[in-house]
Tab-separated table of C-alpha atoms and ligand atoms in Angstrom:
chain	number	residue	atom	x	y	z
A	1	UNK	CA	213.718	56.437	57.930
A	2	UNK	CA	216.304	54.733	59.954
A	3	UNK	CA	217.615	51.293	59.520
A	4	UNK	CA	215.628	48.952	61.515
A	5	UNK	CA	216.920	45.753	60.241
A	6	UNK	CA	218.784	45.110	63.391
A	7	UNK	CA	215.320	44.273	65.114
A	8	UNK	CA	215.477	41.059	63.189
A	9	UNK	CA	218.480	40.032	65.055
A	10	UNK	CA	218.283	36.911	67.477
A	11	UNK	CA	218.814	39.131	70.506
A	12	UNK	CA	215.188	40.324	70.474
A	13	UNK	CA	211.771	38.681	71.132
A	14	UNK	CA	208.544	39.660	69.391
A	15	UNK	CA	207.608	41.965	72.277
A	16	UNK	CA	210.745	44.044	71.697
A	17	UNK	CA	210.102	44.511	68.009
A	18	UNK	CA	206.465	45.531	68.842
A	19	UNK	CA	207.707	47.966	71.500
A	20	UNK	CA	210.376	49.640	69.302
A	21	UNK	CA	207.835	50.116	66.545
A	22	UNK	CA	205.269	51.447	68.850
A	23	UNK	CA	207.670	53.864	70.605
A	24	UNK	CA	208.997	54.924	67.049
A	25	UNK	CA	205.436	56.027	66.203
A	26	UNK	CA	204.782	57.723	69.461
A	27	UNK	CA	208.087	59.611	69.328
A	28	UNK	CA	207.414	60.768	65.713
A	29	UNK	CA	203.989	62.140	66.687
A	30	UNK	CA	204.446	63.384	70.224
A	31	UNK	CA	207.937	64.870	70.688
A	32	UNK	CA	207.638	67.801	68.245
A	33	UNK	CA	205.022	69.429	70.546
A	34	UNK	CA	207.303	69.796	73.519
A	35	UNK	CA	208.745	73.226	73.855
A	36	UNK	CA	212.531	72.823	74.541
A	37	UNK	CA	213.461	76.460	75.386
A	38	UNK	CA	213.887	75.887	79.004
A	39	UNK	CA	215.353	72.372	79.858
A	40	UNK	CA	213.755	72.080	83.433
A	41	UNK	CA	210.283	72.790	81.913
A	42	UNK	CA	210.788	70.532	78.891
A	43	UNK	CA	211.855	67.720	81.157
A	44	UNK	CA	208.812	68.037	83.439
A	45	UNK	CA	206.600	67.994	80.053
A	46	UNK	CA	208.494	65.058	78.739
A	47	UNK	CA	208.315	63.002	81.943
A	48	UNK	CA	204.483	63.774	82.046
A	49	UNK	CA	204.099	62.870	78.524
A	50	UNK	CA	206.076	59.598	78.589
A	51	UNK	CA	204.373	58.623	81.986
A	52	UNK	CA	200.834	59.474	80.599
A	53	UNK	CA	201.321	57.223	77.603
A	54	UNK	CA	202.790	54.303	79.524
A	55	UNK	CA	206.422	54.527	78.223
A	56	UNK	CA	208.004	54.669	81.818
A	57	UNK	CA	206.491	51.516	82.983
A	58	UNK	CA	209.643	49.508	81.842
A	59	UNK	CA	211.893	51.913	83.977
A	60	UNK	CA	211.234	49.988	87.107
A	61	UNK	CA	209.653	46.698	87.859
A	62	UNK	CA	206.036	46.937	89.252
A	63	UNK	CA	206.292	47.626	93.035
A	64	UNK	CA	204.361	44.332	93.952
A	65	UNK	CA	206.802	42.140	91.982
A	66	UNK	CA	210.111	42.277	93.861
A	67	UNK	CA	211.457	39.402	91.568
A	68	UNK	CA	210.339	41.463	88.489
A	69	UNK	CA	213.602	42.149	86.403
A	70	UNK	CA	214.162	45.019	84.299
A	71	UNK	CA	213.966	44.316	80.614
A	72	UNK	CA	217.454	45.733	79.635
A	73	UNK	CA	216.721	45.096	75.877
A	74	UNK	CA	213.593	47.204	76.037
A	75	UNK	CA	215.293	49.805	78.112
A	76	UNK	CA	218.170	49.914	75.392
A	77	UNK	CA	215.501	50.114	72.364
A	78	UNK	CA	213.685	52.910	74.295
A	79	UNK	CA	216.943	54.882	74.744
A	80	UNK	CA	218.104	54.338	71.162
A	81	UNK	CA	214.698	55.402	69.746
A	82	UNK	CA	214.226	58.311	71.874
A	83	UNK	CA	217.873	59.385	71.486
A	84	UNK	CA	217.532	59.352	67.604
A	85	UNK	CA	214.382	61.744	67.907
A	86	UNK	CA	215.236	63.924	70.854
A	87	UNK	CA	218.242	63.933	73.192
A	88	UNK	CA	216.236	65.539	76.143
A	89	UNK	CA	213.511	62.857	75.859
A	90	UNK	CA	216.246	60.192	76.046
A	91	UNK	CA	217.701	61.849	79.114
A	92	UNK	CA	214.410	62.082	80.902
A	93	UNK	CA	213.459	58.495	80.219
A	94	UNK	CA	216.998	57.341	81.316
A	95	UNK	CA	216.964	59.229	84.518
A	96	UNK	CA	213.569	57.872	85.715
A	97	UNK	CA	215.281	54.409	85.301
A	98	UNK	CA	218.812	55.282	86.677
A	99	UNK	CA	217.494	57.564	89.510
A	100	UNK	CA	215.182	54.940	90.613
A	101	UNK	CA	217.612	52.025	89.868
A	102	UNK	CA	218.920	51.398	93.275
A	103	UNK	CA	215.345	51.184	94.693
A	104	UNK	CA	214.180	48.847	91.644
A	105	UNK	CA	217.088	46.487	92.313
A	106	UNK	CA	217.783	46.601	96.068
A	107	UNK	CA	214.739	48.789	97.769
A	108	UNK	CA	212.674	47.421	100.486
A	109	UNK	CA	208.932	46.748	99.798
A	110	UNK	CA	208.105	50.067	101.425
A	111	UNK	CA	210.558	51.994	99.390
A	112	UNK	CA	209.302	50.332	96.252
A	113	UNK	CA	205.827	51.129	97.047
A	114	UNK	CA	206.295	54.658	97.952
A	115	UNK	CA	208.526	55.594	94.913
A	116	UNK	CA	208.298	53.229	92.106
A	117	UNK	CA	204.492	53.719	91.429
A	118	UNK	CA	205.364	57.277	90.864
A	119	UNK	CA	208.527	57.055	88.976
A	120	UNK	CA	206.738	54.748	86.665
A	121	UNK	CA	203.754	57.027	86.153
A	122	UNK	CA	206.069	60.123	85.586
A	123	UNK	CA	204.651	61.900	88.578
A	124	UNK	CA	207.969	61.732	90.671
A	125	UNK	CA	211.436	62.462	89.373
A	126	UNK	CA	214.233	60.736	90.827
A	127	UNK	CA	218.137	61.430	90.854
A	128	UNK	CA	221.176	59.267	91.400
A	129	UNK	CA	223.560	61.223	93.630
A	130	UNK	CA	226.926	59.444	93.671
A	131	UNK	CA	229.654	61.744	92.283
A	132	UNK	CA	231.473	64.232	94.513
A	133	UNK	CA	233.948	66.927	93.367
A	134	UNK	CA	237.046	65.627	95.375
A	135	UNK	CA	236.642	61.879	94.392
A	136	UNK	CA	234.842	61.691	90.955
A	137	UNK	CA	235.712	58.414	89.300
A	138	UNK	CA	237.303	57.242	92.428
A	139	UNK	CA	233.873	56.344	93.902
A	140	UNK	CA	235.318	54.505	96.894
A	141	UNK	CA	236.993	57.725	98.170
A	142	UNK	CA	233.773	59.512	98.395
A	143	UNK	CA	233.478	61.788	101.559
A	144	UNK	CA	229.755	62.329	102.361
A	145	UNK	CA	228.805	60.752	105.516
A	146	UNK	CA	225.826	59.128	107.157
A	147	UNK	CA	225.770	58.286	110.830
A	148	UNK	CA	223.257	56.682	113.026
A	149	UNK	CA	221.481	58.736	115.770
A	150	UNK	CA	219.021	56.626	117.612
A	151	UNK	CA	216.367	55.537	115.144
A	152	UNK	CA	217.572	58.124	112.531
A	153	UNK	CA	220.302	58.521	110.070
A	154	UNK	CA	222.052	61.880	109.536
A	155	UNK	CA	223.428	62.544	106.201
A	156	UNK	CA	226.105	65.350	105.437
A	157	UNK	CA	228.020	66.037	102.317
A	158	UNK	CA	227.926	67.488	98.893
A	159	UNK	CA	227.351	65.935	95.438
A	160	UNK	CA	228.011	67.420	92.068
A	161	UNK	CA	227.036	66.807	88.376
A	162	UNK	CA	223.813	65.337	89.542
A	163	UNK	CA	221.360	64.920	86.748
A	164	UNK	CA	217.805	66.157	87.666
A	165	UNK	CA	219.419	68.164	90.430
A	166	UNK	CA	217.026	70.952	91.049
A	167	UNK	CA	213.878	69.245	89.548
A	168	UNK	CA	214.096	65.752	91.466
A	169	UNK	CA	211.467	64.698	94.038
A	170	UNK	CA	213.804	62.123	95.485
A	171	UNK	CA	217.732	61.635	95.555
A	172	UNK	CA	219.320	58.289	96.040
A	173	UNK	CA	222.393	59.383	98.077
A	174	UNK	CA	225.579	57.258	98.523
A	175	UNK	CA	227.372	58.214	101.790
A	176	UNK	CA	230.080	56.796	103.986
A	177	UNK	CA	228.826	54.640	106.942
A	178	UNK	CA	232.194	53.365	107.869
A	179	UNK	CA	231.759	49.624	108.315
A	180	UNK	CA	235.120	49.197	106.501
A	181	UNK	CA	237.612	51.391	104.640
A	182	UNK	CA	236.791	52.576	101.177
A	183	UNK	CA	234.374	50.725	99.052
A	184	UNK	CA	233.017	48.489	101.859
A	185	UNK	CA	232.149	51.229	104.156
A	186	UNK	CA	229.542	53.125	101.725
A	187	UNK	CA	225.704	52.884	102.031
A	188	UNK	CA	222.829	54.017	99.886
A	189	UNK	CA	219.914	56.194	101.220
A	190	UNK	CA	216.572	57.399	99.852
A	191	UNK	CA	216.369	61.083	100.529
A	192	UNK	CA	213.149	63.034	99.464
A	193	UNK	CA	213.833	66.438	98.063
A	194	UNK	CA	211.841	68.043	100.843
A	195	UNK	CA	214.229	66.739	103.645
A	196	UNK	CA	215.287	69.789	105.661
A	197	UNK	CA	218.933	70.343	105.202
A	198	UNK	CA	218.886	69.358	101.415
A	199	UNK	CA	219.730	72.432	99.194
A	200	UNK	CA	220.590	72.762	95.629
A	201	UNK	CA	223.631	75.122	95.801
A	202	UNK	CA	224.413	75.603	92.301
A	203	UNK	CA	222.670	74.777	88.881
A	204	UNK	CA	225.196	73.619	86.333
A	205	UNK	CA	225.169	74.497	82.567
A	206	UNK	CA	226.492	71.902	80.150
A	207	UNK	CA	227.143	72.175	76.507
A	208	UNK	CA	223.779	70.190	76.014
A	209	UNK	CA	221.037	71.701	78.228
A	210	UNK	CA	219.971	69.142	80.943
A	211	UNK	CA	218.796	69.770	84.719
A	212	UNK	CA	222.047	69.617	86.526
A	213	UNK	CA	223.147	70.652	90.068
A	214	UNK	CA	225.389	70.564	92.771
A	215	UNK	CA	223.395	69.473	95.821
A	216	UNK	CA	224.415	69.785	99.568
A	217	UNK	CA	223.127	67.614	102.476
A	218	UNK	CA	223.539	69.437	105.922
A	219	UNK	CA	222.499	67.202	108.722
A	220	UNK	CA	219.665	65.741	106.803
A	221	UNK	CA	217.701	63.493	109.277
A	222	UNK	CA	216.274	60.410	107.668
A	223	UNK	CA	214.340	57.406	109.372
A	224	UNK	CA	216.173	54.255	109.790
A	225	UNK	CA	214.135	52.707	107.065
A	226	UNK	CA	215.796	55.144	104.486
A	227	UNK	CA	218.788	52.910	104.006
A	228	UNK	CA	218.674	50.794	100.758
A	229	UNK	CA	219.938	47.350	101.647
A	230	UNK	CA	222.264	46.879	104.545
A	231	UNK	CA	224.841	49.283	105.986
A	232	UNK	CA	228.142	48.712	103.877
A	233	UNK	CA	226.148	47.593	100.564
A	234	UNK	CA	226.400	50.996	99.006
A	235	UNK	CA	229.301	50.516	96.665
A	236	UNK	CA	227.863	47.097	95.458
A	237	UNK	CA	224.498	48.887	94.908
A	238	UNK	CA	226.054	51.661	92.894
A	239	UNK	CA	228.188	49.212	90.794
A	240	UNK	CA	225.247	46.713	90.113
A	241	UNK	CA	223.049	49.691	89.093
A	242	UNK	CA	225.602	50.944	86.796
A	243	UNK	CA	226.131	47.585	85.401
A	244	UNK	CA	222.527	47.542	84.008
A	245	UNK	CA	222.428	51.159	82.958
A	246	UNK	CA	225.723	51.599	81.278
A	247	UNK	CA	224.629	49.266	78.501
A	248	UNK	CA	221.776	51.805	77.914
A	249	UNK	CA	224.169	54.728	77.863
A	250	UNK	CA	225.600	52.929	74.771
A	251	UNK	CA	222.063	52.458	73.350
A	252	UNK	CA	221.610	56.192	73.616
A	253	UNK	CA	224.909	56.905	71.929
A	254	UNK	CA	223.697	54.431	69.260
A	255	UNK	CA	220.491	56.321	68.740
A	256	UNK	CA	222.544	59.601	68.265
A	257	UNK	CA	224.971	57.927	65.734
A	258	UNK	CA	222.201	56.337	63.821
A	259	UNK	CA	220.558	59.754	63.483
A	260	UNK	CA	223.939	61.547	62.394
A	261	UNK	CA	224.182	58.768	59.702
A	262	UNK	CA	220.566	59.198	58.505
A	263	UNK	CA	221.268	63.051	58.217
A	264	UNK	CA	224.683	62.427	56.374
A	265	UNK	CA	222.884	59.964	53.857
A	266	UNK	CA	220.147	62.512	53.232
A	267	UNK	CA	222.609	65.375	52.553
A	268	UNK	CA	224.950	63.359	50.469
A	269	UNK	CA	222.084	62.249	48.192
A	270	UNK	CA	220.619	65.670	47.729
A	271	UNK	CA	223.547	68.044	47.635
A	272	UNK	CA	225.061	68.647	44.126
A	273	UNK	CA	228.697	69.239	43.982
A	274	UNK	CA	230.916	68.794	40.835
A	275	UNK	CA	228.048	68.084	38.776
A	276	UNK	CA	226.508	65.083	40.770
A	277	UNK	CA	225.096	64.362	44.333
A	278	UNK	CA	227.932	64.331	46.756
A	279	UNK	CA	227.073	60.700	47.368
A	280	UNK	CA	228.694	59.768	44.152
A	281	UNK	CA	232.152	60.883	45.309
A	282	UNK	CA	234.011	57.691	46.489
A	283	UNK	CA	235.733	59.532	49.449
A	284	UNK	CA	232.245	60.496	50.502
A	285	UNK	CA	231.180	56.916	50.099
A	286	UNK	CA	234.214	55.607	52.225
A	287	UNK	CA	232.991	57.946	55.120
A	288	UNK	CA	229.463	56.725	54.942
A	289	UNK	CA	230.734	53.112	54.941
A	290	UNK	CA	232.730	53.695	57.992
A	291	UNK	CA	229.887	55.501	59.722
A	292	UNK	CA	227.681	52.506	58.992
A	293	UNK	CA	230.162	50.079	60.284
A	294	UNK	CA	230.587	51.835	63.551
A	295	UNK	CA	226.727	51.943	63.970
A	296	UNK	CA	226.500	48.043	63.487
A	297	UNK	CA	229.371	47.201	65.596
A	298	UNK	CA	227.890	49.569	68.464
A	299	UNK	CA	224.338	47.842	68.003
A	300	UNK	CA	226.111	44.412	68.297
A	301	UNK	CA	227.868	45.234	71.440
A	302	UNK	CA	224.853	46.997	73.035
A	303	UNK	CA	222.326	44.295	72.271
A	304	UNK	CA	224.774	41.611	73.121
A	305	UNK	CA	225.135	43.155	76.600
A	306	UNK	CA	221.284	43.733	77.069
A	307	UNK	CA	220.605	40.157	75.857
A	308	UNK	CA	223.180	38.582	78.215
A	309	UNK	CA	221.649	40.425	81.201
A	310	UNK	CA	218.045	39.601	80.366
A	311	UNK	CA	218.971	35.855	79.693
A	312	UNK	CA	220.417	35.402	83.078
A	313	UNK	CA	224.103	36.276	83.172
A	314	UNK	CA	224.312	37.618	86.773
A	315	UNK	CA	226.971	40.328	86.099
A	316	UNK	CA	227.568	41.858	82.742
A	317	UNK	CA	230.592	44.094	83.757
A	318	UNK	CA	232.689	43.350	80.870
A	319	UNK	CA	230.040	43.382	78.242
A	320	UNK	CA	228.354	46.542	79.630
A	321	UNK	CA	231.733	48.302	79.729
A	322	UNK	CA	232.428	47.243	76.106
A	323	UNK	CA	229.058	48.385	74.965
A	324	UNK	CA	229.302	51.934	76.573
A	325	UNK	CA	233.120	52.365	75.603
A	326	UNK	CA	232.789	51.480	72.035
A	327	UNK	CA	229.174	53.004	71.424
A	328	UNK	CA	230.005	56.274	72.916
A	329	UNK	CA	233.373	56.624	71.296
A	330	UNK	CA	232.120	55.532	67.817
A	331	UNK	CA	229.024	57.892	68.014
A	332	UNK	CA	231.452	60.683	68.495
A	333	UNK	CA	233.334	59.740	65.443
A	334	UNK	CA	230.063	59.228	63.307
A	335	UNK	CA	228.614	62.481	64.302
A	336	UNK	CA	231.831	64.353	63.694
A	337	UNK	CA	232.021	62.836	60.342
A	338	UNK	CA	228.298	63.850	59.629
A	339	UNK	CA	229.044	67.385	60.732
A	340	UNK	CA	231.886	67.423	58.267
A	341	UNK	CA	229.684	65.998	55.309
A	342	UNK	CA	227.201	68.749	55.972
A	343	UNK	CA	229.913	71.510	55.404
A	344	UNK	CA	229.026	74.906	56.913
A	345	UNK	CA	225.486	73.724	57.645
A	346	UNK	CA	226.959	71.084	59.995
A	347	UNK	CA	227.997	73.892	62.529
A	348	UNK	CA	224.937	76.004	62.161
A	349	UNK	CA	223.661	76.411	65.680
A	350	UNK	CA	220.366	74.731	66.345
A	351	UNK	CA	220.702	72.221	63.445
A	352	UNK	CA	220.310	68.413	63.934
A	353	UNK	CA	223.859	67.475	63.664
A	354	UNK	CA	225.242	70.568	65.701
A	355	UNK	CA	222.819	69.438	68.460
A	356	UNK	CA	224.082	65.765	68.295
A	357	UNK	CA	227.729	67.096	68.350
A	358	UNK	CA	226.958	68.738	71.636
A	359	UNK	CA	224.801	65.907	73.050
A	360	UNK	CA	227.157	63.008	72.661
A	361	UNK	CA	229.992	64.500	74.590
A	362	UNK	CA	228.981	63.843	78.090
A	363	UNK	CA	228.270	60.154	77.345
A	364	UNK	CA	231.919	59.519	77.037
A	365	UNK	CA	232.359	60.962	80.682
A	366	UNK	CA	229.341	60.040	82.873
A	367	UNK	CA	228.610	56.576	84.427
A	368	UNK	CA	232.209	55.864	84.182
A	369	UNK	CA	234.640	57.707	81.790
A	370	UNK	CA	235.906	55.895	78.628
A	371	UNK	CA	239.323	55.183	80.256
A	372	UNK	CA	237.611	53.840	83.357
A	373	UNK	CA	235.627	51.478	80.943
A	374	UNK	CA	239.076	50.248	79.395
A	375	UNK	CA	240.422	49.668	83.074
A	376	UNK	CA	237.200	47.528	83.992
A	377	UNK	CA	237.367	45.591	80.587
A	378	UNK	CA	241.310	44.826	81.074
A	379	UNK	CA	240.699	43.835	84.742
A	380	UNK	CA	238.003	41.394	83.695
A	381	UNK	CA	240.091	39.762	80.874
A	382	UNK	CA	243.195	39.475	83.277
A	383	UNK	CA	240.945	37.791	85.890
A	384	UNK	CA	239.601	35.394	83.337
A	385	UNK	CA	243.097	34.367	82.349
A	386	UNK	CA	243.995	33.770	86.101
A	387	UNK	CA	246.644	36.529	85.700
A	388	UNK	CA	245.052	39.038	88.191
B	1	FAD	C1	226.255	65.704	81.966
B	1	FAD	C2	226.625	64.817	83.172
B	1	FAD	C3	225.692	64.260	83.862
B	1	FAD	C4	226.171	63.524	85.105
B	1	FAD	N1	225.107	63.034	85.879
B	1	FAD	C5	225.467	62.383	87.091
B	1	FAD	C6	224.446	61.744	87.924
B	1	FAD	O1	223.256	61.899	87.581
B	1	FAD	N2	224.811	61.290	89.157
B	1	FAD	C7	226.116	61.240	89.405
B	1	FAD	O2	226.435	60.662	90.567
B	1	FAD	N3	227.018	61.736	88.679
B	1	FAD	C8	226.726	62.314	87.520
B	1	FAD	N4	227.820	62.764	86.563
B	1	FAD	C9	229.213	62.799	87.087
B	1	FAD	C10	230.046	61.722	86.331
B	1	FAD	O3	229.664	60.464	86.604
B	1	FAD	C11	231.650	62.125	86.628
B	1	FAD	O4	231.817	63.339	85.895
B	1	FAD	C12	232.423	60.954	86.072
B	1	FAD	O5	232.272	59.724	86.713
B	1	FAD	C13	233.790	61.580	86.163
B	1	FAD	O6	234.192	62.093	87.321
B	1	FAD	P1	234.984	63.395	87.308
B	1	FAD	O7	234.092	64.409	86.500
B	1	FAD	O8	235.170	63.773	88.765
B	1	FAD	O9	236.321	63.393	86.567
B	1	FAD	P2	237.566	62.617	87.068
B	1	FAD	O10	237.332	61.425	88.094
B	1	FAD	O11	238.549	63.606	87.686
B	1	FAD	O12	238.171	62.068	85.801
B	1	FAD	C14	238.689	62.886	84.804
B	1	FAD	C15	239.486	62.114	83.735
B	1	FAD	O13	240.534	61.340	84.356
B	1	FAD	C16	240.794	60.202	83.671
B	1	FAD	N5	240.557	59.140	84.628
B	1	FAD	C17	239.964	59.108	85.853
B	1	FAD	N6	240.077	57.969	86.491
B	1	FAD	C18	240.874	57.160	85.677
B	1	FAD	C19	241.331	55.697	85.801
B	1	FAD	N7	240.946	54.922	86.800
B	1	FAD	N8	242.019	55.307	84.744
B	1	FAD	C20	242.221	56.126	83.635
B	1	FAD	N9	241.810	57.393	83.526
B	1	FAD	C21	241.326	57.747	84.498
B	1	FAD	C22	239.739	60.027	82.531
B	1	FAD	O14	240.183	60.561	81.368
B	1	FAD	C23	238.660	60.972	83.232
B	1	FAD	O15	237.820	61.421	82.126
B	1	FAD	C24	227.522	63.438	85.487
B	1	FAD	C25	228.278	64.041	84.629
B	1	FAD	C26	228.010	64.765	83.446
B	1	FAD	C27	229.105	65.433	82.650
């Protein structure tokens, strides 16, 4: 059983503690039944199960409550809990929230009514299509375009590394509309997967299997109403969405790390070496202590950022970047230590810690690579000091 003492921290309200306990029970009972051999099929089954049992309701506010804020603490607790049990379940949950994020935060009433009811029920799968091969981290340099033609928008371009690419029902696509150079000339659009001209040109295989694809948009015609917010708002929409969800990437990493620590404690208590359990070796204890310290530090940063957002801090750019940077980097170290403490069994293909070792890696890259988070934190600090 994982350490749940953090739930007593003052960041949480009673509803968060109830939510975490109920999801823990559900995950323990339900996730084992999902066949994980094919990632696409598993994700469809997972989104169906999560939706059926109501766990996706927190991924977007109800469509009829435009002021309904996302509960970032509940999102983070959900991701931590699901990641501890099953990385693909966490991925599925996370993408229902991130994919629909721009619609949740900035969508029109019609966009919210059309999509959020379905993403919250698990009957529609969304994708967030920002990254391009030639610009990557330099989002302001993206080259996909959207131009007005009468009462329509025409979108052209190609996106890569798109989670849910190939299984999504709707893509939120960021494209250049040209109101101003770079960041101030981007806009966001709701593009149903059935739009003529939208093609999945390559399915991408990562070291931890997720639905991922390179997706092309060739003269995709969209109604004028497909734009999210106003022309030129795209960069702001992308960054505000990432501000919310970066904290939850840290929460997923925390879930992976907590599981790796639990597995290490179990093996160190049970494995006999040199006439006693491994846990009695002081160098082993030192590793366990460092791992526990990393886990608690990550939890403090993740739930600090979530609490700050939920209690009214308008932008949590610095806090979210700190949470993501520390929790993902620390989880990599904790999981590596757990693999080491498992000895040869740690690298057995299909084992729990081997799976965690593969699953954590991408979290240090997507939604802003670790060094990009460092740049964000440094800029925020320098701006506060009035030096930048
Ligand atoms: C599994 C997975 C899922 C993904 N899902 C999505 C998705 O759903 N939607 C989406 O739009 N994108 C998605 N991505 C893309 C992801 O966001 C990008 O891979 C990421 O932003 C980095 O872009 P890049 O791969 O082009 O690397 P690059 O931008 O080329 O960066 C490579 C490296 O260069 C360094 N670097 C780059 N910029 C800086 C800087 N300013 N300062 C210091 N160092 C820097 C860092 O070390 C960085 O890791 C996903 C990626 C992966 C791996």
